[in-house]
Amino acid sequence: MADIQLRAAQATSAAAIQQAIDSLGPAGGCVILPEMDLVLDRAIQLRSGVTLVGQGRRTILRHAPGRVYPFSGYHNYGMHDAPLEFTDGLAPGMTVTMRDRVRGGFYETFARITWVEQGWVGLDRGLHSDYRQDEEPFLATSFPLIYAENARNVAVRSLTLDGNRTQQPVGIGACRGAALYLIGTDGFTVEDVHEADFAGEGLGFQMCAHGEIRDCRFVGNAGNGYHPGAGSTGVLFEHCESQNNELAGFFFCVRANHITVRGCSFVENRVAGVSVGTRDCYNLVEDCDMVGNEGPGLLLRPNVRPVEVHSCVFRGCR
């Protein structure tokens, strides 16, 4: 595996960083970012076997100000394009989200633009839903700062992420994104990442397995601080902090199982310190602080059999 150490003159855009990652090929390797303060107009995607490393608090990746592009008409599930009222400022390679004013969740589409023509953009995947004109569908330049999709053995270390929340007219939903987001990924490590002010979740993952998150801090987000998502298992959180998020500090999503949370702090969040719900079983939370939240330190969300919470252990927490 190769190491690529980028100089400041080389790491001038998200596209340049992506090119370095992609150049590693299937063997993977490490991309080392310099000290810098960079505004991203698109997400940085990790490939299998790739580690992205910065210089701690001296490497800052910021979300560019967002824009909203209304659909110009109805468009249906599976289409690899979208009709827009205007396309100013959009370019191939940018990452965007699409949804309507009625539904979110997995009805939302996160995609990369492949082409731009008058009134249309091409997408690298099909739309995840029908979007009806009377439900006000739109495309927004909302995206994870860093993400991995259907990857294996990826890592992010020693980076600072700024979601630039006040400059986002809309965010990305919790199922399709977060400031740092993974989906369908097996084997991941996140260490020494400090993140703030994302218009959505801080760190989120869906259908992932075998991960370690250590010595991280996710604060001031519009959603939850940490969101181990649906169908995820075998993940360790250790010595992490979450503070001043609009929802929970730590949110166990549907069927987040066999997750250990140790020595972490979830304080001064709006809804709860830790939130547990449907099929969140066989989890261990120990030696954690859940104090000063506007809601309960530990919130057990309503659920019914046969998808009730069971076999979770909380010990040594405050």
Short mmCIF file of C-alpha atoms in Angstrom, two decimals:
data_model
loop_
_atom_site.label_atom_id
_atom_site.label_comp_id
_atom_site.label_asym_id
_atom_site.label_seq_id
_atom_site.Cartn_x
_atom_site.Cartn_y
_atom_site.Cartn_z
CA MET A 1 0.00 0.00 0.00
CA ALA A 2 1.20 3.49 -0.86
CA ASP A 3 1.24 6.73 1.11
CA ILE A 4 0.42 10.01 -0.59
CA GLN A 5 1.39 13.13 1.36
CA LEU A 6 -0.28 16.15 -0.16
CA ARG A 7 1.24 19.61 0.09
CA ALA A 8 -0.99 22.63 0.60
CA ALA A 9 -0.53 23.58 -3.06
CA GLN A 10 -1.86 20.16 -4.05
CA ALA A 11 -4.82 19.86 -1.66
CA THR A 12 -6.67 22.86 -3.05
CA SER A 13 -10.12 21.31 -3.47
CA ALA A 14 -12.25 18.31 -2.61
CA ALA A 15 -11.76 17.13 -6.19
CA ALA A 16 -7.98 17.18 -5.76
CA ILE A 17 -8.19 15.14 -2.56
CA GLN A 18 -10.58 12.71 -4.26
CA GLN A 19 -8.16 12.29 -7.14
CA ALA A 20 -5.41 11.34 -4.69
CA ILE A 21 -7.67 8.79 -3.00
CA ASP A 22 -8.77 7.28 -6.30
CA SER A 23 -5.18 7.05 -7.55
CA LEU A 24 -4.39 4.51 -4.82
CA GLY A 25 -6.44 1.92 -6.67
CA PRO A 26 -7.67 -1.39 -5.26
CA ALA A 27 -4.57 -1.87 -3.09
CA GLY A 28 -5.53 1.16 -1.01
CA GLY A 29 -3.15 3.20 1.10
CA CYS A 30 -2.98 6.44 3.06
CA VAL A 31 -3.65 10.03 1.97
CA ILE A 32 -2.08 12.53 4.37
CA LEU A 33 -3.50 16.04 4.31
CA PRO A 34 -1.43 19.10 5.24
CA GLU A 35 -2.27 21.89 7.63
CA MET A 36 -5.03 23.78 5.83
CA ASP A 37 -8.48 25.31 6.03
CA LEU A 38 -10.42 24.10 2.99
CA VAL A 39 -14.01 24.69 1.86
CA LEU A 40 -15.54 21.61 0.22
CA ASP A 41 -18.07 21.86 -2.62
CA ARG A 42 -18.59 18.07 -2.57
CA ALA A 43 -18.10 15.05 -0.35
CA ILE A 44 -14.82 13.18 -0.10
CA GLN A 45 -15.43 9.47 -0.67
CA LEU A 46 -13.22 6.84 0.93
CA ARG A 47 -12.49 3.70 -1.07
CA SER A 48 -11.74 0.26 0.37
CA GLY A 49 -8.41 0.07 2.12
CA VAL A 50 -7.96 3.86 2.30
CA THR A 51 -6.96 5.90 5.35
CA LEU A 52 -7.42 9.69 5.34
CA VAL A 53 -5.23 11.49 7.88
CA GLY A 54 -4.90 15.16 8.76
CA GLN A 55 -2.91 17.25 11.22
CA GLY A 56 -5.52 17.34 13.96
CA ARG A 57 -6.90 20.78 14.77
CA ARG A 58 -4.72 22.26 12.02
CA THR A 59 -6.49 20.45 9.17
CA ILE A 60 -10.00 21.85 8.78
CA LEU A 61 -12.55 20.76 6.17
CA ARG A 62 -15.59 23.05 5.90
CA HIS A 63 -18.92 22.55 4.15
CA ALA A 64 -19.54 25.16 1.46
CA PRO A 65 -22.67 27.33 1.76
CA GLY A 66 -25.67 25.36 0.53
CA ARG A 67 -28.18 26.04 -2.23
CA VAL A 68 -31.62 24.62 -3.02
CA TYR A 69 -32.79 23.78 -6.55
CA PRO A 70 -36.54 23.05 -6.94
CA PHE A 71 -37.58 20.25 -9.29
CA SER A 72 -39.38 21.55 -12.37
CA GLY A 73 -41.80 18.62 -12.44
CA TYR A 74 -42.63 15.10 -11.31
CA HIS A 75 -39.87 12.50 -11.55
CA ASN A 76 -39.98 8.85 -10.67
CA TYR A 77 -38.08 6.14 -8.85
CA GLY A 78 -34.96 4.75 -10.51
CA MET A 79 -34.28 7.62 -12.91
CA HIS A 80 -30.60 8.61 -13.22
CA ASP A 81 -31.40 12.29 -13.72
CA ALA A 82 -33.48 15.10 -12.25
CA PRO A 83 -35.36 18.05 -13.83
CA LEU A 84 -34.58 21.38 -12.15
CA GLU A 85 -35.91 24.90 -12.46
CA PHE A 86 -32.32 26.10 -12.81
CA THR A 87 -28.83 24.58 -12.60
CA ASP A 88 -26.58 27.57 -11.89
CA GLY A 89 -23.54 26.59 -9.84
CA LEU A 90 -23.89 22.84 -10.32
CA ALA A 91 -21.10 20.83 -11.92
CA PRO A 92 -20.21 17.18 -12.58
CA GLY A 93 -18.62 15.53 -9.56
CA MET A 94 -20.60 17.50 -6.98
CA THR A 95 -22.57 15.51 -4.40
CA VAL A 96 -26.18 16.44 -3.69
CA THR A 97 -29.30 15.26 -1.89
CA MET A 98 -32.85 15.09 -3.23
CA ARG A 99 -36.15 14.75 -1.39
CA ASP A 100 -39.54 16.41 -1.00
CA ARG A 101 -41.27 18.33 1.79
CA VAL A 102 -43.29 15.28 2.89
CA ARG A 103 -40.94 12.30 3.29
CA GLY A 104 -37.38 11.82 4.45
CA GLY A 105 -35.49 8.80 5.69
CA PHE A 106 -34.47 6.33 3.00
CA TYR A 107 -36.85 8.05 0.56
CA GLU A 108 -34.13 10.67 0.27
CA THR A 109 -31.55 10.29 -2.51
CA PHE A 110 -27.86 11.06 -2.10
CA ALA A 111 -25.98 11.07 -5.41
CA ARG A 112 -23.08 12.46 -7.39
CA ILE A 113 -23.77 14.63 -10.43
CA THR A 114 -22.50 13.11 -13.68
CA TRP A 115 -23.55 15.80 -16.18
CA VAL A 116 -25.34 19.15 -16.30
CA GLU A 117 -27.55 20.44 -19.12
CA GLN A 118 -30.11 23.20 -19.28
CA GLY A 119 -32.76 22.25 -16.74
CA TRP A 120 -31.37 18.76 -16.04
CA VAL A 121 -28.63 17.03 -14.08
CA GLY A 122 -27.44 13.44 -14.47
CA LEU A 123 -26.92 11.24 -11.41
CA ASP A 124 -24.61 8.32 -10.66
CA ARG A 125 -27.55 6.29 -9.28
CA GLY A 126 -31.30 6.06 -9.62
CA LEU A 127 -33.65 8.12 -7.50
CA HIS A 128 -34.73 6.28 -4.35
CA SER A 129 -38.34 7.46 -4.57
CA ASP A 130 -41.03 8.98 -6.75
CA TYR A 131 -41.00 12.76 -6.31
CA ARG A 132 -44.37 14.42 -7.00
CA GLN A 133 -44.54 18.06 -7.96
CA ASP A 134 -47.28 18.86 -5.41
CA GLU A 135 -44.93 17.65 -2.62
CA GLU A 136 -42.28 20.22 -3.57
CA PRO A 137 -39.28 18.04 -4.43
CA PHE A 138 -35.89 19.67 -4.57
CA LEU A 139 -32.17 19.09 -4.95
CA ALA A 140 -29.85 20.61 -2.35
CA THR A 141 -26.08 20.87 -2.17
CA SER A 142 -26.10 19.04 1.17
CA PHE A 143 -23.59 16.24 1.62
CA PRO A 144 -21.37 14.44 4.13
CA LEU A 145 -17.94 16.00 4.37
CA ILE A 146 -16.45 12.48 4.33
CA TYR A 147 -18.23 9.21 3.53
CA ALA A 148 -17.70 5.57 2.63
CA GLU A 149 -20.18 3.39 0.76
CA ASN A 150 -19.98 -0.40 0.44
CA ALA A 151 -16.32 -0.26 1.41
CA ARG A 152 -14.01 -2.36 3.56
CA ASN A 153 -11.25 -1.37 5.96
CA VAL A 154 -11.34 2.42 5.87
CA ALA A 155 -10.08 4.92 8.43
CA VAL A 156 -10.29 8.64 9.20
CA ARG A 157 -7.83 10.15 11.66
CA SER A 158 -6.83 13.53 13.06
CA LEU A 159 -9.19 15.85 11.20
CA THR A 160 -11.40 18.81 12.07
CA LEU A 161 -14.78 19.08 10.33
CA ASP A 162 -16.98 22.20 10.18
CA GLY A 163 -20.55 21.74 8.93
CA ASN A 164 -21.11 25.49 8.45
CA ARG A 165 -24.65 24.95 9.68
CA THR A 166 -25.80 28.56 9.57
CA GLN A 167 -25.11 28.67 5.82
CA GLN A 168 -27.23 25.60 4.97
CA PRO A 169 -30.86 26.31 3.95
CA VAL A 170 -31.59 22.59 4.35
CA GLY A 171 -29.58 19.65 5.65
CA ILE A 172 -29.24 16.00 4.73
CA GLY A 173 -31.38 13.42 6.52
CA ALA A 174 -30.03 11.00 9.10
CA CYS A 175 -30.54 7.90 6.93
CA ARG A 176 -28.57 9.21 3.95
CA GLY A 177 -25.89 11.33 5.54
CA ALA A 178 -23.97 12.91 8.42
CA ALA A 179 -20.90 15.08 8.70
CA LEU A 180 -18.97 11.80 8.67
CA TYR A 181 -21.08 9.01 7.18
CA LEU A 182 -20.70 5.33 6.32
CA ILE A 183 -23.14 2.88 4.74
CA GLY A 184 -22.69 -0.80 4.00
CA THR A 185 -19.10 -0.67 5.24
CA ASP A 186 -17.25 -3.46 7.04
CA GLY A 187 -14.18 -2.58 9.10
CA PHE A 188 -13.78 1.12 9.87
CA THR A 189 -11.83 3.29 12.28
CA VAL A 190 -12.48 6.91 13.24
CA GLU A 191 -9.94 8.48 15.62
CA ASP A 192 -9.25 12.00 16.83
CA VAL A 193 -11.92 13.66 14.69
CA HIS A 194 -13.39 16.91 16.00
CA GLU A 195 -16.59 18.03 14.28
CA ALA A 196 -19.09 20.83 14.83
CA ASP A 197 -22.18 22.52 13.41
CA PHE A 198 -23.46 20.16 10.72
CA ALA A 199 -27.02 20.54 9.38
CA GLY A 200 -27.85 16.96 10.32
CA GLU A 201 -26.12 14.16 12.26
CA GLY A 202 -22.55 14.39 13.45
CA LEU A 203 -21.25 10.85 12.90
CA GLY A 204 -23.68 8.36 11.38
CA PHE A 205 -23.54 4.93 9.81
CA GLN A 206 -26.09 2.49 8.36
CA MET A 207 -25.77 -1.29 7.86
CA CYS A 208 -22.13 -1.27 8.97
CA ALA A 209 -20.06 -3.74 10.99
CA HIS A 210 -16.78 -4.04 12.90
CA GLY A 211 -15.85 -0.45 13.63
CA GLU A 212 -13.95 1.56 16.24
CA ILE A 213 -14.55 5.22 17.08
CA ARG A 214 -12.09 6.67 19.57
CA ASP A 215 -11.17 10.06 21.00
CA CYS A 216 -13.68 12.01 18.90
CA ARG A 217 -15.85 15.03 19.58
CA PHE A 218 -19.10 15.84 17.73
CA VAL A 219 -20.90 18.99 18.90
CA GLY A 220 -23.51 21.56 17.96
CA ASN A 221 -25.24 19.57 15.23
CA ALA A 222 -28.85 19.94 14.08
CA GLY A 223 -29.41 16.22 14.65
CA ASN A 224 -27.80 13.62 16.90
CA GLY A 225 -24.15 13.62 17.83
CA TYR A 226 -23.53 9.91 17.16
CA HIS A 227 -25.98 7.75 15.20
CA PRO A 228 -25.16 4.03 14.90
CA GLY A 229 -27.80 3.25 12.32
CA ALA A 230 -30.09 0.48 11.19
CA GLY A 231 -28.65 -3.01 11.04
CA SER A 232 -25.21 -2.03 12.37
CA THR A 233 -23.27 -4.32 14.69
CA GLY A 234 -19.94 -4.92 16.37
CA VAL A 235 -18.82 -1.32 16.96
CA LEU A 236 -16.80 0.20 19.82
CA PHE A 237 -17.08 3.84 20.92
CA GLU A 238 -14.39 4.83 23.41
CA HIS A 239 -13.48 8.18 25.01
CA CYS A 240 -15.78 10.20 22.76
CA GLU A 241 -17.71 13.40 23.47
CA SER A 242 -21.02 14.77 22.24
CA GLN A 243 -22.40 18.12 23.36
CA ASN A 244 -25.02 20.73 22.45
CA ASN A 245 -26.68 18.70 19.70
CA GLU A 246 -30.33 19.45 18.88
CA LEU A 247 -31.37 15.81 19.34
CA ALA A 248 -29.57 13.13 21.37
CA GLY A 249 -25.91 12.93 22.15
CA PHE A 250 -25.95 9.25 21.15
CA PHE A 251 -28.83 7.69 19.19
CA PHE A 252 -29.16 3.93 18.81
CA CYS A 253 -31.21 3.54 15.62
CA VAL A 254 -33.33 0.52 14.63
CA ARG A 255 -31.54 -2.78 15.35
CA ALA A 256 -28.17 -1.34 16.32
CA ASN A 257 -26.75 -4.37 18.14
CA HIS A 258 -23.59 -5.56 19.89
CA ILE A 259 -22.31 -2.01 20.33
CA THR A 260 -20.03 -1.02 23.21
CA VAL A 261 -19.90 2.58 24.42
CA ARG A 262 -17.19 3.13 27.03
CA GLY A 263 -15.86 6.17 28.84
CA CYS A 264 -17.84 8.68 26.77
CA SER A 265 -19.54 11.98 27.56
CA PHE A 266 -23.01 12.97 26.27
CA VAL A 267 -23.86 16.28 27.91
CA GLU A 268 -26.04 19.35 27.32
CA ASN A 269 -27.90 17.87 24.36
CA ARG A 270 -31.50 18.90 23.76
CA VAL A 271 -33.51 15.64 23.58
CA ALA A 272 -31.42 13.16 25.58
CA GLY A 273 -27.96 12.03 26.47
CA VAL A 274 -28.44 8.50 25.08
CA SER A 275 -31.54 7.30 23.20
CA VAL A 276 -32.40 3.59 22.78
CA GLY A 277 -35.29 2.14 20.75
CA THR A 278 -36.57 -0.58 18.45
CA ARG A 279 -34.48 -3.81 18.40
CA ASP A 280 -31.44 -2.10 19.96
CA CYS A 281 -30.25 -5.23 21.79
CA TYR A 282 -27.07 -6.73 23.26
CA ASN A 283 -25.44 -3.33 23.78
CA LEU A 284 -23.13 -2.22 26.59
CA VAL A 285 -22.85 1.36 27.85
CA GLU A 286 -20.40 1.80 30.71
CA ASP A 287 -18.61 4.58 32.58
CA CYS A 288 -20.33 7.32 30.58
CA ASP A 289 -21.54 10.79 31.57
CA MET A 290 -25.11 11.70 30.55
CA VAL A 291 -25.66 14.90 32.50
CA GLY A 292 -27.02 18.38 31.86
CA ASN A 293 -29.23 17.36 28.93
CA GLU A 294 -32.58 19.11 28.51
CA GLY A 295 -34.26 15.70 28.31
CA PRO A 296 -33.37 12.53 30.21
CA GLY A 297 -29.85 11.23 30.43
CA LEU A 298 -31.14 7.88 29.15
CA LEU A 299 -34.25 7.80 26.95
CA LEU A 300 -36.00 4.50 26.20
CA ARG A 301 -38.15 5.13 23.14
CA PRO A 302 -41.58 3.41 22.97
CA ASN A 303 -41.53 0.02 21.24
CA VAL A 304 -43.62 -3.13 21.16
CA ARG A 305 -43.08 -6.87 20.92
CA PRO A 306 -41.52 -8.60 19.07
CA VAL A 307 -39.17 -5.65 18.36
CA GLU A 308 -38.71 -4.49 21.97
CA VAL A 309 -35.39 -3.47 23.53
CA HIS A 310 -33.73 -6.19 25.60
CA SER A 311 -30.34 -7.46 26.76
CA CYS A 312 -28.71 -4.04 27.10
CA VAL A 313 -26.41 -3.27 30.04
CA PHE A 314 -25.79 0.20 31.50
CA ARG A 315 -23.26 0.35 34.32
CA GLY A 316 -21.05 2.88 36.00
CA CYS A 317 -22.81 5.79 34.26
CA ARG A 318 -23.65 9.18 35.69
#
